[in-house]
mmCIF file of C-alpha atoms in Angstrom:
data_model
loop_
_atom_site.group_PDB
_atom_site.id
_atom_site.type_symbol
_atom_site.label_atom_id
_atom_site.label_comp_id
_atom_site.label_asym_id
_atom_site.label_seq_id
_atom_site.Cartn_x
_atom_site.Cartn_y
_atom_site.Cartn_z
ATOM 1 C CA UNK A 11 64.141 88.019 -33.158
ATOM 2 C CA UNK A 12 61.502 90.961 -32.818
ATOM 3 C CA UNK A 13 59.357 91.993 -30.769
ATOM 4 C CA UNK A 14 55.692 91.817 -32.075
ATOM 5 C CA UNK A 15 54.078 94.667 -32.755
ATOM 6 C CA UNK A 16 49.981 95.238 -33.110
ATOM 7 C CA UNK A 17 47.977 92.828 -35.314
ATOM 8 C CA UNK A 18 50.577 90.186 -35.406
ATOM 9 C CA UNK A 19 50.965 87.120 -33.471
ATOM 10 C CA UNK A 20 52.671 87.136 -30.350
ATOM 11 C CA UNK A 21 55.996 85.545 -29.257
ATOM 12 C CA UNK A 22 56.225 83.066 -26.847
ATOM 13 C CA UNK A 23 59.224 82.456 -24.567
ATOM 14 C CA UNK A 24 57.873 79.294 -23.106
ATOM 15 C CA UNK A 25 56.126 76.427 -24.587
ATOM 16 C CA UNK A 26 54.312 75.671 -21.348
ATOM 17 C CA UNK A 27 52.973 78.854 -20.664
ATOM 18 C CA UNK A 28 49.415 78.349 -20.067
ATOM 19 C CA UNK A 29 46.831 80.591 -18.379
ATOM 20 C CA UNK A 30 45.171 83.339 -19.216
ATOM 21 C CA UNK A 31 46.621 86.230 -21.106
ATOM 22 C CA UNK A 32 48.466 88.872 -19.473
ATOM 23 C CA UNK A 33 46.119 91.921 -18.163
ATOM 24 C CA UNK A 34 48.843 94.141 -19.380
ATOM 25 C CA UNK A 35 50.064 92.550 -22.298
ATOM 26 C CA UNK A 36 46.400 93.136 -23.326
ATOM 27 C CA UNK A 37 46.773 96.815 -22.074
ATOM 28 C CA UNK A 38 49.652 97.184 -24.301
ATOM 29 C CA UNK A 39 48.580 95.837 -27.540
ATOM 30 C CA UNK A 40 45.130 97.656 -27.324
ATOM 31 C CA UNK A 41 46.688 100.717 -26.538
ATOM 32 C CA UNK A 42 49.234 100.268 -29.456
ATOM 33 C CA UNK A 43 46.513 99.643 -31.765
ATOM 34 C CA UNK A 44 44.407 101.887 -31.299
ATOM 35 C CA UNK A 45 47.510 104.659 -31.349
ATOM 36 C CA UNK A 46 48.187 103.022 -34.441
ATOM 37 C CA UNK A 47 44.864 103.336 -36.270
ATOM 38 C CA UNK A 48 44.330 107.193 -35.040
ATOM 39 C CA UNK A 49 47.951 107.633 -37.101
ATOM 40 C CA UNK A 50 48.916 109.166 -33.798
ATOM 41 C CA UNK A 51 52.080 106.791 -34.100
ATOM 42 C CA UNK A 52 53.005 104.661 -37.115
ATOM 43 C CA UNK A 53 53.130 101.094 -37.732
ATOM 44 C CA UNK A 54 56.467 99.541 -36.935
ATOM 45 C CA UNK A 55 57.767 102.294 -34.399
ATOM 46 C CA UNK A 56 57.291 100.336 -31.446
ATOM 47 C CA UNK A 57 59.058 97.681 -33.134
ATOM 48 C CA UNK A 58 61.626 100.027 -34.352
ATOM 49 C CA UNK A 59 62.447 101.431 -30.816
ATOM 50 C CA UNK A 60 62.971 98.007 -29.370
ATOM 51 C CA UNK A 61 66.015 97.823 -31.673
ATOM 52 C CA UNK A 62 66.953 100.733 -31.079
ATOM 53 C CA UNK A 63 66.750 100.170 -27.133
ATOM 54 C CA UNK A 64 68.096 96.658 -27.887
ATOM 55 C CA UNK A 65 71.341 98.306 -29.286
ATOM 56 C CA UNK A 66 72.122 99.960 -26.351
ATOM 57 C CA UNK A 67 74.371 98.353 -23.631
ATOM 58 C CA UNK A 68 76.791 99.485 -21.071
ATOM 59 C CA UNK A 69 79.547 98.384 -23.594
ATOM 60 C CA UNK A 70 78.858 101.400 -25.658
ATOM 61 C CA UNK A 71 79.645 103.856 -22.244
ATOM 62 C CA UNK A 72 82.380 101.795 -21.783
ATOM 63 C CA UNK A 73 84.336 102.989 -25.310
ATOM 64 C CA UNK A 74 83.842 106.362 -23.959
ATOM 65 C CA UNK A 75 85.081 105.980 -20.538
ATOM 66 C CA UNK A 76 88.123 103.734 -22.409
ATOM 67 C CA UNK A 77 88.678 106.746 -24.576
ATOM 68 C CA UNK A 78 88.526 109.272 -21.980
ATOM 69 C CA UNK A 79 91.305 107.619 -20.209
ATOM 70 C CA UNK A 80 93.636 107.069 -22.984
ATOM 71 C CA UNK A 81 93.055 110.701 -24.350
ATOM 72 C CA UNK A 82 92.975 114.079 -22.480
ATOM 73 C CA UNK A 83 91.802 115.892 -24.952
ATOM 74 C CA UNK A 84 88.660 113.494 -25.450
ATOM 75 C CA UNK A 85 88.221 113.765 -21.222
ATOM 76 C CA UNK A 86 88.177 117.603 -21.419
ATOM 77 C CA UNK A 87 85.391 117.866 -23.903
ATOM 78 C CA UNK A 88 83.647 115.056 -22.226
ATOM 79 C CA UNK A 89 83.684 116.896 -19.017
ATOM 80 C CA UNK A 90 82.424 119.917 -20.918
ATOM 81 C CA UNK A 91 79.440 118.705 -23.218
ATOM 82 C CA UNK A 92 78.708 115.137 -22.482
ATOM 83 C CA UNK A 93 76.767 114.617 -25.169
ATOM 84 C CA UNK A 94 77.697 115.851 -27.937
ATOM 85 C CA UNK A 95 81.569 114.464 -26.956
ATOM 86 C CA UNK A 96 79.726 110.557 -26.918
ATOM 87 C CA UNK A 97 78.012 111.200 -30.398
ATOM 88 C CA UNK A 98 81.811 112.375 -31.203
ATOM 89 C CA UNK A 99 82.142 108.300 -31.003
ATOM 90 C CA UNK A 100 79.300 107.746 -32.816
ATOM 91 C CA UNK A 101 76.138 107.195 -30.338
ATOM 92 C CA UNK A 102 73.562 109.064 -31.278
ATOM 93 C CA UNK A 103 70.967 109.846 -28.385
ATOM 94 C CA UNK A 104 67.254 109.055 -29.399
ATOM 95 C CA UNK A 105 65.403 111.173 -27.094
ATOM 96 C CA UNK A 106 65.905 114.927 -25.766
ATOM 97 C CA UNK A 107 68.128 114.185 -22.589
ATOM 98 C CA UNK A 108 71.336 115.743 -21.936
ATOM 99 C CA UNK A 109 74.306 114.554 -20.345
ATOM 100 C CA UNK A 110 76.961 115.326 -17.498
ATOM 101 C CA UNK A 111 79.755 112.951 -17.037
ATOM 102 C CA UNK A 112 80.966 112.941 -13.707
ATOM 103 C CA UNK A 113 84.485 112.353 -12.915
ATOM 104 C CA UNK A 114 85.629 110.630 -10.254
ATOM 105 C CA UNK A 115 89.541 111.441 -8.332
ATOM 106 C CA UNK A 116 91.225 110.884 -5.449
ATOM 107 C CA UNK A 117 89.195 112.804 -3.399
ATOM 108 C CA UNK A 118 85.520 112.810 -5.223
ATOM 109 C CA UNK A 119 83.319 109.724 -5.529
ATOM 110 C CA UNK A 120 80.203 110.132 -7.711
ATOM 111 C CA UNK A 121 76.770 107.948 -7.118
ATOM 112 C CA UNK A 122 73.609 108.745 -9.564
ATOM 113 C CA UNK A 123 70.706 108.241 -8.635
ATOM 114 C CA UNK A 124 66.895 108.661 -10.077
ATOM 115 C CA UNK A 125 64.608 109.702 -6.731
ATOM 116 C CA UNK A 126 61.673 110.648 -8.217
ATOM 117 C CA UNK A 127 61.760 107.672 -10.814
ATOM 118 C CA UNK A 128 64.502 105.913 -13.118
ATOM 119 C CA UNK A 129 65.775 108.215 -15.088
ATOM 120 C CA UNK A 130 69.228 106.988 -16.407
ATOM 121 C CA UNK A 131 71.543 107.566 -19.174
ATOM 122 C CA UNK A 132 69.684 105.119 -21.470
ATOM 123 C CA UNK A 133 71.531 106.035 -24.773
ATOM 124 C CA UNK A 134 74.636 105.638 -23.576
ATOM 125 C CA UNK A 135 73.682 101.848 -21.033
ATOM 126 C CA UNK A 136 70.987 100.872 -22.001
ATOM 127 C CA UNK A 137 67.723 100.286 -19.644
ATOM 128 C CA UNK A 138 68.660 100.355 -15.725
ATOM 129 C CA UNK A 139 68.343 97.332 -13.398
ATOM 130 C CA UNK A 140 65.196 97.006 -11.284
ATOM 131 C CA UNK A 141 66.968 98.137 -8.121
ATOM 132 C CA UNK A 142 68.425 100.693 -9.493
ATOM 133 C CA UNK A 143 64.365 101.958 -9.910
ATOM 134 C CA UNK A 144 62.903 100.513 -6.753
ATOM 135 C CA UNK A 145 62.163 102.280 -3.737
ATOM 136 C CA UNK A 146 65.292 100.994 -1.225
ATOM 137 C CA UNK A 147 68.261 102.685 -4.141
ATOM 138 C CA UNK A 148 66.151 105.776 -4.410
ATOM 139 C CA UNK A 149 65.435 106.836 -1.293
ATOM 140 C CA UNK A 150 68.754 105.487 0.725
ATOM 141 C CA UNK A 151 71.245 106.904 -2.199
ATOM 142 C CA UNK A 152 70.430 110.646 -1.155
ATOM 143 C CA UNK A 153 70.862 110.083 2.763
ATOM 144 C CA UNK A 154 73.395 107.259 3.285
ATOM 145 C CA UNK A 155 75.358 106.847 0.183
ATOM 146 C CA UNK A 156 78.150 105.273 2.114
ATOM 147 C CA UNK A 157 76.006 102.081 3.667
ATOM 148 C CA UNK A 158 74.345 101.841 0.196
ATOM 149 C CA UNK A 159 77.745 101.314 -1.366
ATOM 150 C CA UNK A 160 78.811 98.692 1.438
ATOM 151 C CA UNK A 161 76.279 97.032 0.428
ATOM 152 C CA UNK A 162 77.712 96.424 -3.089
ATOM 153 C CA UNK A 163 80.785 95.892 -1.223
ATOM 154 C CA UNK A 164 82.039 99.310 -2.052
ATOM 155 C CA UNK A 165 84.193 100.775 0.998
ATOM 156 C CA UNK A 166 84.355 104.301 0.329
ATOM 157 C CA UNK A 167 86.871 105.874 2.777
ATOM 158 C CA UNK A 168 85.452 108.686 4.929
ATOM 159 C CA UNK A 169 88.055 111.190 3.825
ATOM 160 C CA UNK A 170 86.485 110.762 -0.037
ATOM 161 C CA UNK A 171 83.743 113.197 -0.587
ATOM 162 C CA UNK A 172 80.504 111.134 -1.754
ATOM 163 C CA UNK A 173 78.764 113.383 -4.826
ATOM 164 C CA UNK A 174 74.971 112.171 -5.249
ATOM 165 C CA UNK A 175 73.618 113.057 -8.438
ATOM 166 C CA UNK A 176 69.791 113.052 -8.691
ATOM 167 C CA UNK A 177 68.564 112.487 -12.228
ATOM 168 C CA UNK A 178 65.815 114.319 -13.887
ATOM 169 C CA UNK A 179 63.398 113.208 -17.225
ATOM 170 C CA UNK A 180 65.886 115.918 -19.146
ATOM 171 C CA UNK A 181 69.211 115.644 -17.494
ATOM 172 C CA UNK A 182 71.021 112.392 -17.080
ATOM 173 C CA UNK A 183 74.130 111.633 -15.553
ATOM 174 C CA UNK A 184 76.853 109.179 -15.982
ATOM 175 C CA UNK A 185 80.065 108.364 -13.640
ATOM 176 C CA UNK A 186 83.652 108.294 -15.217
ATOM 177 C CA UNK A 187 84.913 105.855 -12.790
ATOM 178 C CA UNK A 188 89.017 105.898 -11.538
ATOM 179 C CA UNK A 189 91.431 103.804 -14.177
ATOM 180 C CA UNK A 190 93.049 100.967 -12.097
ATOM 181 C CA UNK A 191 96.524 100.749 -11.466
ATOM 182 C CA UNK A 192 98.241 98.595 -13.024
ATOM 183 C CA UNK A 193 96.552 99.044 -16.664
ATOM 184 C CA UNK A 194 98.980 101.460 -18.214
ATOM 185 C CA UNK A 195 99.717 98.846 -20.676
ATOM 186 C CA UNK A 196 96.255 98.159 -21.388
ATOM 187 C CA UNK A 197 95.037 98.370 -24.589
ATOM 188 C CA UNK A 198 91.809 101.010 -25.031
ATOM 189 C CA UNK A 199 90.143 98.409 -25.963
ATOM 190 C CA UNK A 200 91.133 96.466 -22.875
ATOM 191 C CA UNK A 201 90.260 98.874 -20.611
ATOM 192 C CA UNK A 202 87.179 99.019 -22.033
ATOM 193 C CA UNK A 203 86.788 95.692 -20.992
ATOM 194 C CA UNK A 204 86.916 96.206 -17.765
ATOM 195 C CA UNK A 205 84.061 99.357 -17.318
ATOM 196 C CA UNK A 206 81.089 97.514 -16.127
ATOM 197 C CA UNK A 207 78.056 99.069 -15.721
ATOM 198 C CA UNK A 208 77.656 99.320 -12.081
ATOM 199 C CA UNK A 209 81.064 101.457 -12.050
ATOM 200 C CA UNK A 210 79.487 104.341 -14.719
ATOM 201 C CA UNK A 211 76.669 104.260 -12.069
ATOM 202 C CA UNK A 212 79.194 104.869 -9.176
ATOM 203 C CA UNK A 213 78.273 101.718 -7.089
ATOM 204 C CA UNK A 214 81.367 99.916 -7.789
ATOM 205 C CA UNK A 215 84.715 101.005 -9.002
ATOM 206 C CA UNK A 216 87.013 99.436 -12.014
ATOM 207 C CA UNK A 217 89.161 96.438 -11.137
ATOM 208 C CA UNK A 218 91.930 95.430 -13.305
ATOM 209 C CA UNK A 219 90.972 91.546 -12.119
ATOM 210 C CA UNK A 220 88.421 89.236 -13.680
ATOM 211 C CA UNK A 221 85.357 90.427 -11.306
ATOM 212 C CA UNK A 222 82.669 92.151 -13.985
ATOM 213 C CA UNK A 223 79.956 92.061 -11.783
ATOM 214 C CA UNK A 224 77.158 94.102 -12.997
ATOM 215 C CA UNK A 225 78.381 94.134 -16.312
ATOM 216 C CA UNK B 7 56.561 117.382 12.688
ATOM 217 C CA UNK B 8 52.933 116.525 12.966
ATOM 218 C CA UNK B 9 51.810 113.223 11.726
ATOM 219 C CA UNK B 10 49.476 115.211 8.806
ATOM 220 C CA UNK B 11 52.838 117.408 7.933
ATOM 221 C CA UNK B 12 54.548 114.487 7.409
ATOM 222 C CA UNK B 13 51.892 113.381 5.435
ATOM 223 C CA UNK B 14 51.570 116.312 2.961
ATOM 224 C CA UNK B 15 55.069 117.169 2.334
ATOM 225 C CA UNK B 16 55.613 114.259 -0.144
ATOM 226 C CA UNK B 17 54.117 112.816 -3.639
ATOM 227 C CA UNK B 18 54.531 109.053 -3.729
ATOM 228 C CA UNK B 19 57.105 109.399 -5.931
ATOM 229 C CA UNK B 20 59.184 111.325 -4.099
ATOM 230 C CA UNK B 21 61.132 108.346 -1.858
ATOM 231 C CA UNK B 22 64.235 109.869 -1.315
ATOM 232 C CA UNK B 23 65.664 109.657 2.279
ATOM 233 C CA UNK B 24 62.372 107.986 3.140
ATOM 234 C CA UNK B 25 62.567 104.765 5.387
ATOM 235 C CA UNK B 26 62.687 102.081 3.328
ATOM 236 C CA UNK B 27 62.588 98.121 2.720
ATOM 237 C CA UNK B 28 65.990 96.325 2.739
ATOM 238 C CA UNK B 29 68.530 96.949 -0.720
ATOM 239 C CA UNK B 30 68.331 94.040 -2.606
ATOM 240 C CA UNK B 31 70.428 93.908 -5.566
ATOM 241 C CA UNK B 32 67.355 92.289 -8.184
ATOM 242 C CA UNK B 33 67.010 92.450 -11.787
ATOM 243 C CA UNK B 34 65.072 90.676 -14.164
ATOM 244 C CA UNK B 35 64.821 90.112 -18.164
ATOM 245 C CA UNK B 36 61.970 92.526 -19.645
ATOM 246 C CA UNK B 37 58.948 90.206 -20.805
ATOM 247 C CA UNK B 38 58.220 90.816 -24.545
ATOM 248 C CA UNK B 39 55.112 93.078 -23.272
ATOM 249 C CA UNK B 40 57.472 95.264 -20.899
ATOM 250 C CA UNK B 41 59.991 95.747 -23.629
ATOM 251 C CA UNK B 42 57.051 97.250 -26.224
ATOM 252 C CA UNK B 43 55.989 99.208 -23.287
ATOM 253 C CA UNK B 44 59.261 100.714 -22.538
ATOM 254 C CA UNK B 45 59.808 101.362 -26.737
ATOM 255 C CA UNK B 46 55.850 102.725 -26.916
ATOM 256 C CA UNK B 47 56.464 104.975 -24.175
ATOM 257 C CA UNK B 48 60.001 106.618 -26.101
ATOM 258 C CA UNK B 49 57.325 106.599 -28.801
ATOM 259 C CA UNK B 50 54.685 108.547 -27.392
ATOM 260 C CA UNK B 51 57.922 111.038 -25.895
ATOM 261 C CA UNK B 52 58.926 111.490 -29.546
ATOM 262 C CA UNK B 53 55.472 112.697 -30.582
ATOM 263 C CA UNK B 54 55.082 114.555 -27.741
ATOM 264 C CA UNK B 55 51.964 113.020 -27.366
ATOM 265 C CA UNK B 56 52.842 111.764 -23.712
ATOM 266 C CA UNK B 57 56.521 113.138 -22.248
ATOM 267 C CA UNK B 58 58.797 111.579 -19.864
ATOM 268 C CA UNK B 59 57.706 113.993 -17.536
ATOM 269 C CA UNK B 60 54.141 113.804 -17.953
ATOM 270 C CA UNK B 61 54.249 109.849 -17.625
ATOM 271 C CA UNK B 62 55.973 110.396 -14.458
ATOM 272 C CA UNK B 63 53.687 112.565 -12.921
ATOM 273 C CA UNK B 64 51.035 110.359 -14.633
ATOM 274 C CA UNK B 65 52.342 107.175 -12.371
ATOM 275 C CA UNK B 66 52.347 109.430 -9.803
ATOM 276 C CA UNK B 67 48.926 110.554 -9.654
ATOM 277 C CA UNK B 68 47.025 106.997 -9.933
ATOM 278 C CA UNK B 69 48.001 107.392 -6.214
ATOM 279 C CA UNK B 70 49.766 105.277 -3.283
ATOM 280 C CA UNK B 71 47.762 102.198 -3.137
ATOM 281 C CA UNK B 72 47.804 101.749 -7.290
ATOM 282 C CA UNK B 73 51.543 102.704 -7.126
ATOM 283 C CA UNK B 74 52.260 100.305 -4.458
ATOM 284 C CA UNK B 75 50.437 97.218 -5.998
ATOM 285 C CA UNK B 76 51.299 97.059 -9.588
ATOM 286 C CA UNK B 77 54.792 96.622 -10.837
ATOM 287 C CA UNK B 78 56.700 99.326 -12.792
ATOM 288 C CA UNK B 79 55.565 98.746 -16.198
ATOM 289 C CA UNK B 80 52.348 98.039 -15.103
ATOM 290 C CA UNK B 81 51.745 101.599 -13.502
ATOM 291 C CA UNK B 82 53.377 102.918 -16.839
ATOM 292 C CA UNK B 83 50.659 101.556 -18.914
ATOM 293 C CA UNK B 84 47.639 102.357 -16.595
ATOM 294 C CA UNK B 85 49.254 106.322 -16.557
ATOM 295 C CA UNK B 86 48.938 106.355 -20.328
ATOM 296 C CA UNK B 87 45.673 105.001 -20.416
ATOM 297 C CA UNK B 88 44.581 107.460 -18.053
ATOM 298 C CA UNK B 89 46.821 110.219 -19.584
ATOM 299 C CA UNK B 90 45.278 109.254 -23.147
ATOM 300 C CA UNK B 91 41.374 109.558 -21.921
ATOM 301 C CA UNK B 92 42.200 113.394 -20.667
ATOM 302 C CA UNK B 93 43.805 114.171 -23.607
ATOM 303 C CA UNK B 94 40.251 112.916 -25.519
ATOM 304 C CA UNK B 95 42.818 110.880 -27.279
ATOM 305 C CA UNK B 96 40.702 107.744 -26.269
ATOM 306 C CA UNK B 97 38.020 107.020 -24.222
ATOM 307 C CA UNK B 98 37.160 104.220 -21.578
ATOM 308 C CA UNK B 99 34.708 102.537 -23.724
ATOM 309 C CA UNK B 100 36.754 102.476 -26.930
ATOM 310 C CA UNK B 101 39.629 100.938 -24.903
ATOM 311 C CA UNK B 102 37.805 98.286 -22.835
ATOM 312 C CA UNK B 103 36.524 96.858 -26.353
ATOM 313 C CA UNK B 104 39.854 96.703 -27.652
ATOM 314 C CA UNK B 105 41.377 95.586 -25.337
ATOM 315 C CA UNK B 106 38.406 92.534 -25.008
ATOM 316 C CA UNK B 107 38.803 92.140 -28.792
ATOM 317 C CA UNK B 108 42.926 91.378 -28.228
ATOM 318 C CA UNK B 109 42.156 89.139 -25.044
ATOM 319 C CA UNK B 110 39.578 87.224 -27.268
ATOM 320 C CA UNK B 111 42.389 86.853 -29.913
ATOM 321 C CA UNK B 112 45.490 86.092 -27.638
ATOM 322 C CA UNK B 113 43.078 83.427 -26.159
ATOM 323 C CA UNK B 114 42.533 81.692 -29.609
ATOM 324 C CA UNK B 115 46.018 82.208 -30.144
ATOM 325 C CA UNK B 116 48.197 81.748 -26.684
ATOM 326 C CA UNK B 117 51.061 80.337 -28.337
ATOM 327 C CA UNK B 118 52.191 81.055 -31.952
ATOM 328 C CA UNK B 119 54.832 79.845 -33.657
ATOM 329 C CA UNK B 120 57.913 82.307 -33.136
ATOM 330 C CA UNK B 121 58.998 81.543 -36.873
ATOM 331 C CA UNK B 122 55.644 83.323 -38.319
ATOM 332 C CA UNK B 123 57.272 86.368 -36.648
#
C-alpha cells in the first residue's frame, strides 16, 4: 500500500484511532502542500521516495558483504570505492553520500556511529533503528565502545583494536563484518543469510547459528 | 573546566562522550506521517532546497529545550518550517492557515477507507 501524499485521504492503521489529528501529521501535509503548489517539489515525489526508501533493507548490504566474501576481487574494489563497487551489484544510491566499507580482521573491530545525528548508510540498509539515533549510542560509542558492545552482548577482547567511525551528512560508513567458521560450504546466498544488520553496523558479529537478531 | 566552559564548548547536537541516559536497545515502526517526513526531507535534499546538512543544523538551532521535548521527526519538521520562512519560501501566516485548513479536513475525515488509496 502507499503512503498518502497531499490532497488525498489519509491511511489509517487502526480502526479505533480516535482523537484529534496529529500536530505533526498536520505539519507535514501543510508543508507538503504548499511545497507542492509553489512547484518547488512535484506531485507524487514524496510518494515516490517512500518506495524508494521502502526498497531498501539490510538484505541488500547483505549481497554485498556475501559477495565480498566469496570473491577477492569484489572485496578489493569494495575496500577501494564503496560505492561505486555496491552499484557494481546493482544498488543505485539516491542521494549524494559516499561510502567506506570497513573491514573487520583478527585484530580490527569496526563500530559506526552518527554523533552529531543519524547519518547511516541508508541506500545500502535502509533507515537506522531509533537507538542507533538517540542520545545513549551517540555519545557512549565514541568513549566506551567496548561497554556499548557488552551491552549487545558483544565481548570484544581487549587485544582487538576497537575502530569508531563517526558518520557525516556526506560520508557514510558501513562494517564488513568477519565470515564465521564453519561456512566454507555455504552457499553466497547462504551467507548472505546470515549478515544481519546489526553486524554491518559493528554491534554484533556473524554467527553461522540461527540467532538473526537485529536483522 | 568552569561550569560556563563546559557550557559553551558544545551544540546540542553534539552528544558524543557526553553523560548519558541508560542504552536501551528500542525501535519502533515509522507512522505513515514519519515515513512522508523522512521521504519529503530526501526530497527537499534533492532540490537542494533544504540539505542534509542544513536540516541538521536546522534541528540544532530550535535549541535544547525544543530538541529535548519533541521526538526526532518532530524536530525535523519544525527545522523545515523554520528553515522554509528564512528562505522567504513560506511565511508563518501562510502556513498556520494551511495547516488549519488540513486539521479542519483530517477532522471531517479521521478515518478513510484504505481501499480509496
Amino acid at each position: 500500500m502507499h503512503e498518502h501524499g497531499p490532497g488525498e485521504s489519509r491511511p489509517h492503521d487502526e480502526i479505533t484511532e480516535t482523537g484529534p489529528p496529529d500536530y505533526f501529521d498536520v505539519l507535514e501535509t501543510a508543508l507538503e502542500e504548499l511545497l507542492t503548489e509553489r512547484n518547488l517539489i512535484r506531485p507524487g515525489e514524496v510518494r515516490h521516495q517512500i518506495d524508494v526508501l521502502d526498497s531498501r533493507t539490510p538484505a541488500l548490504g547483505a549481497k554485498v558483504i556475501a559477495r565480498a566474501w566469496v570473491d577477492a576481487e569484489f572485496r578489493a574494489r569494495l575496500l577501494a570505492d564503496g560505492r561505486g563497487t555496491c552499484e557494481e551489484l546493482g544498488i543505485t544510491f539516491y542521494d549524494d553520500t559516499g561510502l567506506i566499507v570497513l573491514e573487520n580482521t583478527a585484530t580490527v573491530h569496526n563500530l559506526v556511529v552518527c554523533t552529531l545525528c543519524s547519518c547511516y548508510p541508508r541506500p545500502v540498509l535502509g533507515l537506522p533503528p531509533d537507538w542507533y539515533k538517540q542520545k545513549p549510542y551517540r555519545a557512549r560509542a565514541v568513549v566506551e565502545p567496548r561497554a556499548l558492545l557488552a551491552e549487545f552482548g558483544t565481548i570484544i577482547p581487549d587485544e582487538v583494536e576497537i575502530r569508531v567511525t563517526d558518520s557525516t551528512s556526506a560520508l557514510r560508513f558501513l562494517v564488513l563484518p568477519r565470515r564465521p567458521e564453519g561456512t566454507d560450504d555455504f552457499t553466497e546466498e547462504q551467507l548472505a543469510a546470515l549478515v544481519t544488520r546489526d553486524a554491518m553496523i559493528g554491534v554484533v558479529p556473524v554467527t553461522a547459528g540461527k540467532d538473526g537478531s537485529g536483522a | 573546566m568552569t561550569s560556563i566552559e563546559d557550557f559553551m564548548r558544545r551544540l546540542p547536537n553534539d552528544v558524543g562522550g557526553q553523560p548519558s541516559p541508560a542504552f536501551q536497545r528500542v525501535d519502533h515502526e515509522l507512522k505513515p506521517w514519519e515515513k512522508r517526513c523522512h521521504a519529503l526531507a530526501d526530497v527537499l535534499d534533492f532540490h537542494k532546497i533544504i540539505s542534509t546538512e542544513e536540516k541538521r543544523r536546522g534541528v540544532e538551532a530550535l535549541g535544547t529545550e525544543m530538541i529535548g521535548r519533541l521526538g526526532y521527526y518532530e524536530r525535523w519538521l519544525t527545522a523545515f518550517a523554520v528553515i522554509l520562512f528564512q528562505k522567504g519560501l513560506l511565511t508563518p501566516t501562510q502556513l498556520a492557515e494551511r495547516m488549519a485548513v488540513v486539521e479542519s479536513r483530517f477532522r471531517a475525515d479521521p478515518a478513510p477507507d484504505p481501499a480509496a488509496a
